[in-house]
Short mmCIF file of C-alpha atoms in Angstrom, two decimals:
data_model
loop_
_atom_site.label_atom_id
_atom_site.label_comp_id
_atom_site.label_asym_id
_atom_site.label_seq_id
_atom_site.Cartn_x
_atom_site.Cartn_y
_atom_site.Cartn_z
CA UNK I 1 145.26 110.86 194.22
CA UNK I 2 142.12 111.88 192.32
CA UNK I 3 142.00 112.90 188.69
CA UNK I 4 141.36 116.52 189.69
CA UNK I 5 144.32 116.50 192.04
CA UNK I 6 146.55 115.01 189.37
CA UNK I 7 145.50 117.64 186.84
CA UNK I 8 146.14 120.39 189.37
CA UNK I 9 149.54 118.92 190.22
CA UNK I 10 150.54 118.74 186.56
CA UNK I 11 149.50 122.36 185.95
CA UNK I 12 151.38 123.52 189.03
CA UNK I 13 154.54 121.71 188.02
CA UNK I 14 154.37 122.96 184.46
CA UNK I 15 153.91 126.50 185.74
CA UNK I 16 156.96 126.10 187.95
CA UNK I 17 159.03 124.74 185.10
CA UNK I 18 157.99 127.59 182.79
CA UNK I 19 159.54 130.07 185.22
CA UNK I 20 162.86 128.22 185.22
CA UNK I 21 165.56 128.43 182.60
CA UNK I 22 165.60 125.06 180.91
CA UNK I 23 167.61 123.52 178.11
CA UNK I 24 166.33 121.60 175.12
CA UNK I 25 163.77 122.52 172.48
CA UNK I 26 160.84 121.07 174.41
CA UNK I 27 161.66 122.51 177.83
CA UNK I 28 162.28 119.08 179.34
CA UNK I 29 165.49 118.01 180.97
CA UNK I 30 167.23 115.07 179.37
CA UNK I 31 168.37 112.10 181.42
CA UNK I 32 171.96 113.29 180.89
CA UNK I 33 171.09 116.66 182.45
CA UNK I 34 169.21 115.02 185.30
CA UNK I 35 172.26 112.93 186.11
CA UNK I 36 174.30 116.06 186.82
CA UNK I 37 171.90 117.23 189.54
CA UNK I 38 173.54 116.77 192.95
CA UNK I 39 171.75 114.35 195.22
CA UNK I 40 171.13 116.05 198.55
CA UNK I 41 170.19 112.98 200.52
CA UNK I 42 172.89 112.15 203.06
CA UNK I 43 173.19 108.49 202.10
CA UNK I 44 173.33 109.08 198.35
CA UNK I 45 176.88 108.57 197.05
CA UNK I 46 178.52 110.68 194.37
CA UNK I 47 177.27 108.99 191.21
CA UNK I 48 179.48 111.03 188.91
CA UNK I 49 178.57 112.65 185.61
CA UNK I 50 178.24 110.72 182.36
CA UNK I 51 177.57 112.31 179.00
CA UNK I 52 174.28 111.51 177.27
CA UNK I 53 176.19 109.12 175.05
CA UNK I 54 179.67 107.94 175.91
CA UNK I 55 182.39 108.65 173.36
CA UNK I 56 182.05 106.15 170.57
CA UNK I 57 184.65 103.41 170.53
CA UNK I 58 186.76 103.28 167.39
CA UNK I 59 186.74 100.27 165.07
CA UNK I 60 183.14 99.55 165.90
CA UNK I 61 179.57 99.04 164.75
CA UNK I 62 176.70 100.31 166.89
CA UNK I 63 173.21 98.90 166.45
CA UNK I 64 171.26 100.33 169.39
CA UNK I 65 169.50 103.42 168.07
CA UNK I 66 170.63 102.77 164.53
CA UNK I 67 173.47 101.39 162.45
CA UNK I 68 176.69 103.36 162.93
CA UNK I 69 180.17 102.32 161.79
CA UNK I 70 183.36 103.97 163.09
CA UNK I 71 186.84 103.15 161.78
CA UNK I 72 189.95 102.63 163.88
CA UNK I 73 191.01 106.22 163.20
CA UNK I 74 187.61 107.61 164.20
CA UNK I 75 185.99 108.17 160.79
CA UNK I 76 182.24 107.65 160.53
CA UNK I 77 181.73 105.38 157.52
CA UNK I 78 178.07 104.57 158.06
CA UNK I 79 177.23 105.95 154.60
CA UNK I 80 179.39 103.20 153.06
CA UNK I 81 176.75 100.67 154.11
CA UNK I 82 173.51 100.69 152.13
CA UNK I 83 170.26 99.98 154.03
CA UNK I 84 170.23 96.44 152.61
CA UNK I 85 173.83 95.85 153.69
CA UNK I 86 172.96 97.10 157.17
CA UNK I 87 170.01 94.71 157.34
CA UNK I 88 172.15 91.83 156.08
CA UNK I 89 174.76 92.51 158.76
CA UNK I 90 172.12 92.68 161.51
CA UNK I 91 170.36 89.48 160.45
CA UNK I 92 173.57 87.48 160.17
CA UNK I 93 174.98 88.87 163.43
CA UNK I 94 171.76 88.10 165.30
CA UNK I 95 171.87 84.45 164.19
CA UNK I 96 175.63 84.03 164.68
CA UNK I 97 175.47 82.84 168.35
CA UNK I 98 173.23 79.95 167.27
CA UNK I 99 175.65 78.88 164.53
CA UNK I 100 174.67 81.28 161.76
CA UNK I 101 171.82 81.50 159.28
CA UNK I 102 171.24 79.15 156.36
CA UNK I 103 171.29 80.47 152.81
CA UNK I 104 167.62 79.76 152.18
CA UNK I 105 166.47 81.35 155.42
CA UNK I 106 168.54 84.46 154.74
CA UNK I 107 166.91 84.88 151.34
CA UNK I 108 163.42 84.41 152.77
CA UNK I 109 163.97 87.15 155.36
CA UNK I 110 165.60 89.78 153.15
CA UNK I 111 164.07 89.06 149.73
CA UNK I 112 160.71 87.38 150.40
CA UNK I 113 159.32 88.36 146.98
CA UNK I 114 162.21 86.87 144.99
CA UNK I 115 163.02 83.28 144.09
CA UNK I 116 165.74 81.12 142.54
CA UNK I 117 168.55 82.83 140.65
CA UNK I 118 167.15 86.26 141.46
CA UNK I 119 167.63 85.71 145.22
CA UNK I 120 171.06 84.17 144.67
CA UNK I 121 172.27 87.11 142.60
CA UNK I 122 170.92 89.67 145.08
CA UNK I 123 172.43 87.81 148.02
CA UNK I 124 175.84 87.44 146.45
CA UNK I 125 175.97 91.06 145.29
CA UNK I 126 174.91 92.37 148.71
CA UNK I 127 177.39 90.12 150.51
CA UNK I 128 180.23 91.28 148.28
CA UNK I 129 179.40 94.93 148.91
CA UNK I 130 179.05 94.30 152.65
CA UNK I 131 182.43 92.59 152.81
CA UNK I 132 183.98 95.51 150.95
CA UNK I 133 182.45 98.01 153.40
CA UNK I 134 183.60 95.92 156.37
CA UNK I 135 187.15 95.88 155.02
CA UNK I 136 187.60 99.40 156.45
CA UNK I 137 187.20 97.87 159.91
CA UNK I 138 189.54 95.47 161.66
CA UNK I 139 188.60 92.09 163.05
CA UNK I 140 185.14 91.64 161.51
CA UNK I 141 183.95 89.77 158.46
CA UNK I 142 181.09 87.72 157.02
CA UNK I 143 182.03 84.06 156.57
CA UNK I 144 180.23 81.06 155.09
CA UNK I 145 180.76 77.76 156.85
CA UNK I 146 178.82 74.49 157.04
CA UNK I 147 175.98 75.87 154.98
CA UNK I 148 175.44 79.00 157.08
CA UNK I 149 176.55 82.62 157.16
CA UNK I 150 177.96 84.14 160.33
CA UNK I 151 179.87 87.19 161.52
CA UNK I 152 183.39 86.45 162.70
CA UNK I 153 185.00 88.98 165.06
CA UNK I 154 188.10 89.29 167.18
CA UNK I 155 189.17 91.44 170.12
CA UNK I 156 190.02 94.46 167.94
CA UNK I 157 186.38 94.94 166.95
CA UNK I 158 183.60 96.38 169.15
CA UNK I 159 179.85 95.97 168.68
CA UNK I 160 177.37 97.30 171.24
CA UNK I 161 174.94 94.42 170.63
CA UNK I 162 177.63 91.80 171.26
CA UNK I 163 178.66 93.62 174.45
CA UNK I 164 175.03 93.81 175.55
CA UNK I 165 174.74 90.05 175.17
CA UNK I 166 178.04 89.47 176.95
CA UNK I 167 177.31 91.77 179.89
CA UNK I 168 173.77 90.52 180.48
CA UNK I 169 174.85 86.87 180.26
CA UNK I 170 177.36 87.27 183.10
CA UNK I 171 176.42 86.11 186.58
CA UNK I 172 177.64 89.37 188.15
CA UNK I 173 178.24 92.89 186.88
CA UNK I 174 180.94 95.30 187.93
CA UNK I 175 180.22 99.02 188.20
CA UNK I 176 182.10 99.44 184.93
CA UNK I 177 179.84 96.87 183.24
CA UNK I 178 176.76 98.66 184.55
CA UNK I 179 177.96 102.01 183.23
CA UNK I 180 178.72 100.48 179.83
CA UNK I 181 175.32 98.80 179.70
CA UNK I 182 173.61 102.10 180.54
CA UNK I 183 175.58 103.83 177.78
CA UNK I 184 174.69 101.12 175.26
CA UNK I 185 170.97 101.32 175.97
CA UNK I 186 170.98 105.12 176.04
CA UNK I 187 171.54 104.96 172.28
CA UNK I 188 167.94 103.82 171.75
CA UNK I 189 166.18 100.65 170.73
CA UNK I 190 167.87 98.02 168.58
CA UNK I 191 167.99 99.38 164.98
CA UNK I 192 165.35 101.86 166.09
CA UNK I 193 165.97 104.26 163.22
CA UNK I 194 165.30 101.66 160.51
CA UNK I 195 161.67 100.88 159.76
CA UNK I 196 161.56 97.56 157.93
CA UNK I 197 159.26 94.62 158.54
CA UNK I 198 162.07 92.17 157.78
CA UNK I 199 163.79 93.31 160.99
CA UNK I 200 160.66 93.41 163.18
CA UNK I 201 161.01 89.86 164.60
CA UNK I 202 164.66 90.51 165.52
CA UNK I 203 163.82 93.90 167.05
CA UNK I 204 161.08 92.29 169.11
CA UNK I 205 163.35 89.49 170.30
CA UNK I 206 166.12 91.91 171.26
CA UNK I 207 163.54 94.04 173.05
CA UNK I 208 162.39 91.02 175.02
CA UNK I 209 166.02 90.29 175.91
CA UNK I 210 166.28 93.82 177.30
CA UNK I 211 163.02 93.36 179.25
CA UNK I 212 164.30 90.13 180.80
CA UNK I 213 167.79 91.42 181.56
CA UNK I 214 167.10 94.82 183.10
CA UNK I 215 164.86 94.22 186.16
CA UNK I 216 167.59 92.50 188.23
CA UNK I 217 170.07 95.14 187.05
CA UNK I 218 167.72 97.93 188.13
CA UNK I 219 167.33 96.34 191.57
CA UNK I 220 171.11 96.00 191.89
CA UNK I 221 171.90 99.61 190.98
CA UNK I 222 169.05 100.85 193.17
CA UNK I 223 170.47 98.97 196.15
CA UNK I 224 173.88 100.49 195.35
CA UNK I 225 172.20 103.95 195.40
CA UNK I 226 173.18 104.57 191.77
CA UNK I 227 169.94 106.39 191.13
CA UNK I 228 170.99 108.03 187.84
CA UNK I 229 171.61 104.56 186.40
CA UNK I 230 168.19 103.46 187.69
CA UNK I 231 166.63 106.28 185.68
CA UNK I 232 168.64 105.41 182.55
CA UNK I 233 167.63 101.75 182.68
CA UNK I 234 163.98 102.60 183.35
CA UNK I 235 164.01 104.84 180.29
CA UNK I 236 165.20 101.84 178.27
CA UNK I 237 162.30 99.78 179.62
CA UNK I 238 159.82 102.55 178.78
CA UNK I 239 160.95 102.54 175.15
CA UNK I 240 159.79 98.94 174.90
CA UNK I 241 156.80 99.05 177.24
CA UNK I 242 155.48 102.58 177.98
CA UNK I 243 153.22 101.21 180.73
CA UNK I 244 155.76 99.14 182.58
CA UNK I 245 154.79 99.06 186.29
CA UNK I 246 158.27 98.00 187.36
CA UNK I 247 159.93 100.89 185.54
CA UNK I 248 157.48 103.45 186.96
CA UNK I 249 157.99 102.19 190.53
CA UNK I 250 161.79 102.42 190.39
CA UNK I 251 161.85 105.63 188.35
CA UNK I 252 159.60 107.46 190.83
CA UNK I 253 161.39 106.00 193.84
CA UNK I 254 164.83 106.92 192.47
CA UNK I 255 163.78 110.52 191.86
CA UNK I 256 162.33 110.76 195.35
CA UNK I 257 165.57 109.42 196.85
CA UNK I 258 167.38 112.17 194.95
CA UNK I 259 165.04 114.77 196.52
CA UNK I 260 163.42 115.46 193.15
CA UNK I 261 159.86 114.78 194.21
CA UNK I 262 158.35 117.34 191.81
CA UNK I 263 159.85 115.51 188.84
CA UNK I 264 158.70 112.18 190.25
CA UNK I 265 155.14 113.50 190.59
CA UNK I 266 155.18 114.86 187.05
CA UNK I 267 156.35 111.50 185.71
CA UNK I 268 153.67 109.69 187.68
CA UNK I 269 150.94 112.16 186.64
CA UNK I 270 151.83 111.87 182.95
CA UNK I 271 151.90 108.09 183.24
CA UNK I 272 148.43 107.76 184.79
CA UNK I 273 146.85 110.19 182.31
CA UNK I 274 148.16 108.11 179.38
CA UNK I 275 147.26 104.89 181.19
CA UNK I 276 143.67 106.09 181.49
CA UNK I 277 143.50 106.93 177.77
CA UNK I 278 144.73 103.51 176.70
CA UNK I 279 143.11 101.18 179.23
CA UNK I 280 140.01 103.28 179.99
CA UNK I 281 140.45 102.75 183.71
CA UNK I 282 142.37 104.39 186.52
CA UNK I 283 145.89 103.28 187.34
CA UNK I 284 145.55 101.19 190.52
CA UNK I 285 148.49 102.60 192.50
CA UNK I 286 148.76 106.01 194.15
CA UNK I 287 151.84 108.17 193.99
CA UNK I 288 152.27 107.70 197.72
CA UNK I 289 152.36 103.92 197.22
CA UNK I 290 155.28 104.23 194.81
CA UNK I 291 157.13 106.61 197.11
CA UNK I 292 157.10 103.96 199.81
CA UNK I 293 158.37 101.22 197.48
#
């Protein structure tokens, strides 16, 4: 497809969309709305309707998208955690599977410009305040053992990051696991709402974990004809790598299987225009090539 043809296709599709009643401030349909569109292909099963974000589980902390804390009775107590307490929780939780994080390393990450007693006082004060905030939740606490800090949890407590790690580490996934994973990742990137260089290495590592985990999941749900889930997972890949070939291939193919070829073409056209801007060369695959994938 030539650049002229792509431009013409984009204009045509935008003109069509402008004549339709659409929801949302930008005129685009969200993934949640797309998932409610009936698939007209004979061999496409009923994939059901999921909300854009599943109802939040009580007695929980969510980290994908941003830090959110919900008590057992459903109260949002996120404001009880200062930004530094949120960062402390994330750093300790991230290192917990490997045995925790040493005192010195914790101070270097969170207070790189402080030394000696200053770091100790800041660490102890922040830990005390974090423990107090966590006391409104059940089954979660910060503990110090064998020279390292870690987050201890039990079955009463839910954390989306811990569930992400658990689900993606399993050899097989049930349909329920797949739906939960899609809901987790629909929240956004790990601590996406917090801009802080101290969290950048952790964000990058979690992002790489998502990139490694999702391709086999996408292939599985595609084979099961769960095309709405394919789209949700590809969106998660795009947040990390906007020019991900794998995500584009399955996103376009899933839309085509759902008889939504216009949307697939618009996605492809937008992708190749941006690809050209960044890489200063044409994207090597035609729309027709992706349709046949």
